[in-house]
Amino acid sequence: QVTPMLAMEAVIACSIHKVVGNEDFELKCKEVELAKDKLVEEALFLCKLLAREYIFAPPCVDLSCAVNDMIESFMTSDVLTVSKQSYSRGRKHCVSLGDVGDPWGERERSVSMVLKRSCDVSVMEYLWFLRQILASLLEAYWLVGLNLLQIMDEKPIEEVELIEKLHGVMVEKANRGVLNRVESCSVETIRNAVKTYVDMELLSISSSVSSITCSSSRGGSGEATGQSHSHSQSHSHPQAHSQSQPHSQSHSQPQSQSQGVVLADAGMLLEVTEIIERFR
């Protein structure tokens, strides 16, 4: 597939869009300046947000280095140009070997660079094309965040049930023409978004344990099976004590532990959804 090969380029394009702002981004006849440090910061956030969708850098490559390399590529192709830059002493990030005056990157320093986006029509069209690669994912993660705030309360919801509810709401929105892209309704993308928000500690996993005991004196041995839903864990705690009685034998069945999802930080989740919206 071609899309994964362009994923990092799409991240930079969406980050340019967020840093510049929607109004200025659409102005094809205006050169807009943006700070490189801010661009790197936004790109790293987006890479971590969509880490379950794409592999943006090999395991042996630092993600910030991969982002900086792609920005350098944009500068080489004249999508971005250097407007002004200044050097200051401090902790450096990914200084290239060809850095003038410090070929081996021995001195710690940071580069404060202001970039200028080209206003060439072909450049703007290419940036728009790159943004479409992540458009459905960003819409999905954005809507999942908003819908979580609406349908979740203090009571835990099992992950499968939660994903079904989210999918139903988004399909209903798609049928009403509210969504820009029907691909945003993908169950796999919704599931990845939920797991990502758990990783970000915006959602948390809560476990509830229930125990069922069956006796073989009721015509045989009974079995109670606790089935966990997809992407949930099931732990069995067998009882160590059993009693022998005449003509009957009691067996304590394992306890079943089901996992539910609860809203951990509603305020931060709202803030994240607002950030995601500005990438779109």
CSV table of C-alpha atoms in Angstrom, one decimal:
chain,number,residue,atom,x,y,z
A,1,GLN,CA,0.0,0.0,0.0
A,2,VAL,CA,1.1,3.5,-0.8
A,3,THR,CA,-0.6,5.2,2.3
A,4,PRO,CA,1.9,3.9,5.0
A,5,MET,CA,4.8,5.2,2.9
A,6,LEU,CA,3.3,8.7,3.0
A,7,ALA,CA,2.1,8.6,6.6
A,8,MET,CA,4.9,10.7,8.0
A,9,GLU,CA,4.6,13.2,5.2
A,10,ALA,CA,0.9,13.4,6.0
A,11,VAL,CA,1.7,14.0,9.7
A,12,ILE,CA,3.9,17.0,8.8
A,13,ALA,CA,1.2,18.4,6.4
A,14,CYS,CA,-1.5,18.1,9.1
A,15,SER,CA,0.9,19.7,11.6
A,16,ILE,CA,1.6,22.6,9.3
A,17,HIS,CA,-2.2,23.1,9.0
A,18,LYS,CA,-2.6,23.2,12.7
A,19,VAL,CA,0.3,25.5,13.4
A,20,VAL,CA,-0.6,27.9,10.6
A,21,GLY,CA,-4.3,27.8,11.3
A,22,ASN,CA,-7.1,27.0,9.0
A,23,GLU,CA,-7.7,30.5,7.6
A,24,ASP,CA,-4.0,31.2,6.8
A,25,PHE,CA,-3.5,27.7,5.5
A,26,GLU,CA,-6.0,28.2,2.7
A,27,LEU,CA,-4.5,31.5,1.6
A,28,LYS,CA,-2.5,30.3,-1.5
A,29,CYS,CA,-1.1,33.7,-2.3
A,30,LYS,CA,0.4,34.3,1.2
A,31,GLU,CA,3.7,33.0,2.6
A,32,VAL,CA,3.1,32.0,6.2
A,33,GLU,CA,5.8,31.7,8.8
A,34,LEU,CA,5.8,29.0,11.5
A,35,ALA,CA,8.2,28.0,14.2
A,36,LYS,CA,10.0,24.7,13.6
A,37,ASP,CA,10.0,23.8,17.3
A,38,LYS,CA,6.2,24.1,17.3
A,39,LEU,CA,5.9,22.1,14.1
A,40,VAL,CA,8.0,19.3,15.6
A,41,GLU,CA,5.9,19.3,18.8
A,42,GLU,CA,2.6,19.0,17.0
A,43,ALA,CA,4.0,16.3,14.7
A,44,LEU,CA,5.2,14.2,17.7
A,45,PHE,CA,1.7,14.5,19.3
A,46,LEU,CA,0.1,13.3,16.1
A,47,CYS,CA,2.5,10.4,15.7
A,48,LYS,CA,1.8,9.2,19.2
A,49,LEU,CA,-1.9,9.6,18.8
A,50,LEU,CA,-2.0,7.5,15.6
A,51,ALA,CA,0.7,5.0,16.8
A,52,ARG,CA,-1.9,2.1,16.5
A,53,GLU,CA,-2.6,3.1,12.9
A,54,TYR,CA,0.9,3.5,11.4
A,55,ILE,CA,4.5,2.7,12.2
A,56,PHE,CA,6.1,6.2,11.7
A,57,ALA,CA,9.6,5.2,12.4
A,58,PRO,CA,11.6,1.9,12.8
A,59,PRO,CA,12.2,0.8,16.4
A,60,CYS,CA,15.9,1.7,16.1
A,61,VAL,CA,15.1,5.3,15.0
A,62,ASP,CA,14.1,8.0,17.5
A,63,LEU,CA,10.7,9.4,16.6
A,64,SER,CA,11.9,13.0,17.0
A,65,CYS,CA,14.7,12.4,14.6
A,66,ALA,CA,12.3,10.9,12.1
A,67,VAL,CA,10.1,14.0,12.4
A,68,ASN,CA,13.1,16.3,11.9
A,69,ASP,CA,14.3,14.4,8.9
A,70,MET,CA,10.9,14.7,7.2
A,71,ILE,CA,10.8,18.4,7.9
A,72,GLU,CA,14.3,18.6,6.3
A,73,SER,CA,12.8,16.8,3.3
A,74,PHE,CA,10.0,19.3,3.1
A,75,MET,CA,12.7,22.1,3.1
A,76,THR,CA,14.7,20.3,0.4
A,77,SER,CA,11.6,20.2,-1.8
A,78,ASP,CA,10.9,23.9,-1.2
A,79,VAL,CA,7.6,23.2,0.5
A,80,LEU,CA,9.1,24.9,3.5
A,81,THR,CA,12.0,27.4,3.5
A,82,VAL,CA,14.1,28.9,6.2
A,83,SER,CA,12.9,32.4,7.1
A,84,LYS,CA,15.3,33.0,9.9
A,85,GLN,CA,17.2,31.0,12.5
A,86,SER,CA,19.2,31.5,15.7
A,87,TYR,CA,21.4,29.3,17.8
A,88,SER,CA,21.5,29.1,21.6
A,89,ARG,CA,23.2,27.0,24.1
A,90,GLY,CA,21.1,24.2,25.5
A,91,ARG,CA,20.0,20.6,25.0
A,92,LYS,CA,20.1,19.7,21.3
A,93,HIS,CA,17.8,17.3,19.3
A,94,CYS,CA,19.1,15.4,16.3
A,95,VAL,CA,21.9,17.7,15.1
A,96,SER,CA,23.1,16.5,11.7
A,97,LEU,CA,26.7,15.5,11.1
A,98,GLY,CA,27.1,18.2,8.6
A,99,ASP,CA,26.3,21.0,11.1
A,100,VAL,CA,28.7,23.9,10.4
A,101,GLY,CA,31.2,24.4,13.1
A,102,ASP,CA,30.1,21.3,15.1
A,103,PRO,CA,30.4,18.4,12.6
A,104,TRP,CA,30.1,15.7,15.3
A,105,GLY,CA,27.3,17.3,17.3
A,106,GLU,CA,29.6,17.5,20.4
A,107,ARG,CA,28.4,20.9,21.7
A,108,GLU,CA,24.9,20.9,23.1
A,109,ARG,CA,22.8,23.6,21.5
A,110,SER,CA,19.3,24.2,20.2
A,111,VAL,CA,18.2,25.6,16.9
A,112,SER,CA,15.4,28.1,16.9
A,113,MET,CA,14.2,28.2,13.3
A,114,VAL,CA,11.3,30.0,11.7
A,115,LEU,CA,10.1,28.3,8.5
A,116,LYS,CA,8.1,29.8,5.7
A,117,ARG,CA,5.5,27.8,3.8
A,118,SER,CA,5.5,28.2,0.1
A,119,CYS,CA,2.5,29.7,-1.5
A,120,ASP,CA,3.0,27.9,-4.8
A,121,VAL,CA,-0.3,26.4,-6.0
A,122,SER,CA,1.2,22.9,-6.7
A,123,VAL,CA,2.7,22.9,-3.1
A,124,MET,CA,-0.7,23.8,-1.6
A,125,GLU,CA,-2.4,21.0,-3.6
A,126,TYR,CA,0.2,18.5,-2.5
A,127,LEU,CA,-0.3,19.5,1.1
A,128,TRP,CA,-4.0,19.1,0.7
A,129,PHE,CA,-3.5,15.7,-0.8
A,130,LEU,CA,-1.3,14.6,2.1
A,131,ARG,CA,-3.9,15.8,4.7
A,132,GLN,CA,-6.6,13.6,3.1
A,133,ILE,CA,-4.5,10.5,4.0
A,134,LEU,CA,-5.2,11.1,7.7
A,135,ALA,CA,-8.5,12.8,7.4
A,136,SER,CA,-10.8,9.8,8.2
A,137,LEU,CA,-8.6,8.8,11.1
A,138,LEU,CA,-8.6,12.3,12.6
A,139,GLU,CA,-12.4,12.5,12.2
A,140,ALA,CA,-12.8,9.1,13.8
A,141,TYR,CA,-10.6,9.9,16.8
A,142,TRP,CA,-12.3,13.3,17.2
A,143,LEU,CA,-15.8,11.9,17.1
A,144,VAL,CA,-14.9,9.0,19.4
A,145,GLY,CA,-13.7,11.5,22.0
A,146,LEU,CA,-16.8,13.6,21.7
A,147,ASN,CA,-19.2,10.6,21.9
A,148,LEU,CA,-17.3,9.2,24.9
A,149,LEU,CA,-18.1,12.4,26.8
A,150,GLN,CA,-21.8,12.0,25.9
A,151,ILE,CA,-22.4,8.3,26.5
A,152,MET,CA,-20.1,7.5,29.4
A,153,ASP,CA,-20.8,8.0,33.1
A,154,GLU,CA,-19.4,6.7,36.3
A,155,LYS,CA,-20.6,3.1,35.7
A,156,PRO,CA,-18.0,0.9,33.8
A,157,ILE,CA,-19.0,-0.2,30.3
A,158,GLU,CA,-17.5,-3.4,28.9
A,159,GLU,CA,-15.2,-2.6,26.0
A,160,VAL,CA,-17.2,-4.5,23.4
A,161,GLU,CA,-20.4,-2.9,24.4
A,162,LEU,CA,-18.8,0.5,24.4
A,163,ILE,CA,-17.4,0.0,20.9
A,164,GLU,CA,-20.8,-1.2,19.7
A,165,LYS,CA,-22.4,2.0,21.1
A,166,LEU,CA,-19.8,4.2,19.5
A,167,HIS,CA,-20.1,2.5,16.2
A,168,GLY,CA,-23.9,2.7,16.2
A,169,VAL,CA,-23.7,6.5,17.0
A,170,MET,CA,-21.2,7.1,14.2
A,171,VAL,CA,-23.1,5.0,11.6
A,172,GLU,CA,-26.2,7.0,12.5
A,173,LYS,CA,-24.3,10.3,11.9
A,174,ALA,CA,-23.0,8.9,8.6
A,175,ASN,CA,-26.5,8.1,7.5
A,176,ARG,CA,-27.6,11.6,8.3
A,177,GLY,CA,-24.7,13.0,6.3
A,178,VAL,CA,-23.0,14.5,9.3
A,179,LEU,CA,-19.7,12.8,8.8
A,180,ASN,CA,-17.4,13.9,6.0
A,181,ARG,CA,-16.0,10.4,5.5
A,182,VAL,CA,-17.8,7.1,6.0
A,183,GLU,CA,-14.5,5.4,6.6
A,184,SER,CA,-14.5,7.1,10.0
A,185,CYS,CA,-17.1,4.5,11.1
A,186,SER,CA,-14.6,1.7,10.9
A,187,VAL,CA,-14.9,-0.6,14.0
A,188,GLU,CA,-11.1,-1.2,14.0
A,189,THR,CA,-10.4,2.5,14.0
A,190,ILE,CA,-12.9,3.1,16.8
A,191,ARG,CA,-11.3,0.3,18.8
A,192,ASN,CA,-7.9,1.8,18.3
A,193,ALA,CA,-9.1,5.2,19.4
A,194,VAL,CA,-10.5,3.8,22.6
A,195,LYS,CA,-7.3,1.9,23.4
A,196,THR,CA,-5.3,5.0,22.6
A,197,TYR,CA,-7.4,7.1,25.1
A,198,VAL,CA,-6.8,4.4,27.7
A,199,ASP,CA,-3.0,4.6,27.0
A,200,MET,CA,-3.3,8.4,27.5
A,201,GLU,CA,-5.1,7.8,30.8
A,202,LEU,CA,-8.2,9.6,29.6
A,203,LEU,CA,-10.1,6.4,30.1
A,204,SER,CA,-9.3,3.7,32.6
A,205,ILE,CA,-10.0,0.0,33.0
A,206,SER,CA,-12.1,-1.2,35.9
A,207,SER,CA,-12.5,-4.8,36.9
A,208,SER,CA,-15.5,-6.4,38.6
A,209,VAL,CA,-15.4,-10.0,39.9
A,210,SER,CA,-18.4,-12.3,40.2
A,211,SER,CA,-18.4,-15.9,41.6
A,212,ILE,CA,-20.7,-18.7,40.6
A,213,THR,CA,-20.8,-22.0,42.5
A,214,CYS,CA,-22.4,-25.2,41.2
A,215,SER,CA,-22.9,-28.5,43.0
A,216,SER,CA,-22.5,-31.9,41.4
A,217,SER,CA,-25.4,-33.2,43.6
A,218,ARG,CA,-27.8,-31.6,41.1
A,219,GLY,CA,-27.4,-34.4,38.7
A,220,GLY,CA,-23.8,-34.0,37.7
A,221,SER,CA,-21.1,-31.5,37.6
A,222,GLY,CA,-22.0,-27.9,36.7
A,223,GLU,CA,-19.8,-25.5,34.9
A,224,ALA,CA,-19.8,-21.8,34.9
A,225,THR,CA,-17.8,-20.1,32.2
A,226,GLY,CA,-17.0,-16.4,32.4
A,227,GLN,CA,-16.3,-15.3,28.9
A,228,SER,CA,-14.5,-12.0,28.4
A,229,HIS,CA,-15.2,-9.9,25.4
A,230,SER,CA,-12.7,-9.0,22.7
A,231,HIS,CA,-9.5,-7.2,23.9
A,232,SER,CA,-10.4,-7.9,27.6
A,233,GLN,CA,-8.6,-10.3,30.0
A,234,SER,CA,-10.1,-13.1,32.0
A,235,HIS,CA,-8.4,-14.4,35.2
A,236,SER,CA,-9.4,-17.6,37.0
A,237,HIS,CA,-9.1,-18.0,40.7
A,238,PRO,CA,-9.8,-21.7,41.5
A,239,GLN,CA,-10.9,-22.5,45.1
A,240,ALA,CA,-8.3,-24.4,47.0
A,241,HIS,CA,-10.8,-25.9,49.5
A,242,SER,CA,-13.2,-28.6,48.7
A,243,GLN,CA,-15.4,-30.7,51.0
A,244,SER,CA,-16.4,-34.3,50.7
A,245,GLN,CA,-19.9,-35.3,51.8
A,246,PRO,CA,-21.8,-38.6,51.5
A,247,HIS,CA,-23.4,-39.0,48.0
A,248,SER,CA,-22.5,-35.5,47.0
A,249,GLN,CA,-19.5,-33.4,46.2
A,250,SER,CA,-19.4,-29.6,46.0
A,251,HIS,CA,-17.1,-27.9,43.5
A,252,SER,CA,-16.5,-24.2,43.7
A,253,GLN,CA,-16.1,-22.8,40.2
A,254,PRO,CA,-13.6,-20.2,39.2
A,255,GLN,CA,-14.5,-16.6,39.6
A,256,SER,CA,-14.9,-14.6,36.4
A,257,GLN,CA,-13.4,-11.2,36.1
A,258,SER,CA,-14.8,-8.8,33.5
A,259,GLN,CA,-13.2,-5.5,32.6
A,260,GLY,CA,-15.1,-2.3,32.0
A,261,VAL,CA,-14.1,1.1,30.7
A,262,VAL,CA,-14.7,4.2,32.7
A,263,LEU,CA,-14.1,7.9,32.0
A,264,ALA,CA,-10.9,8.9,33.9
A,265,ASP,CA,-10.4,12.6,32.9
A,266,ALA,CA,-13.3,14.3,31.1
A,267,GLY,CA,-11.7,17.7,31.0
A,268,MET,CA,-8.5,16.4,29.4
A,269,LEU,CA,-10.4,14.3,27.0
A,270,LEU,CA,-12.3,17.4,25.8
A,271,GLU,CA,-9.1,19.3,25.5
A,272,VAL,CA,-7.6,16.5,23.4
A,273,THR,CA,-10.6,16.4,21.1
A,274,GLU,CA,-10.3,20.1,20.5
A,275,ILE,CA,-6.6,19.7,19.7
A,276,ILE,CA,-7.4,16.9,17.2
A,277,GLU,CA,-10.1,19.1,15.5
A,278,ARG,CA,-7.5,21.7,14.8
A,279,PHE,CA,-5.4,19.1,12.8
A,280,ARG,CA,-8.3,18.5,10.5
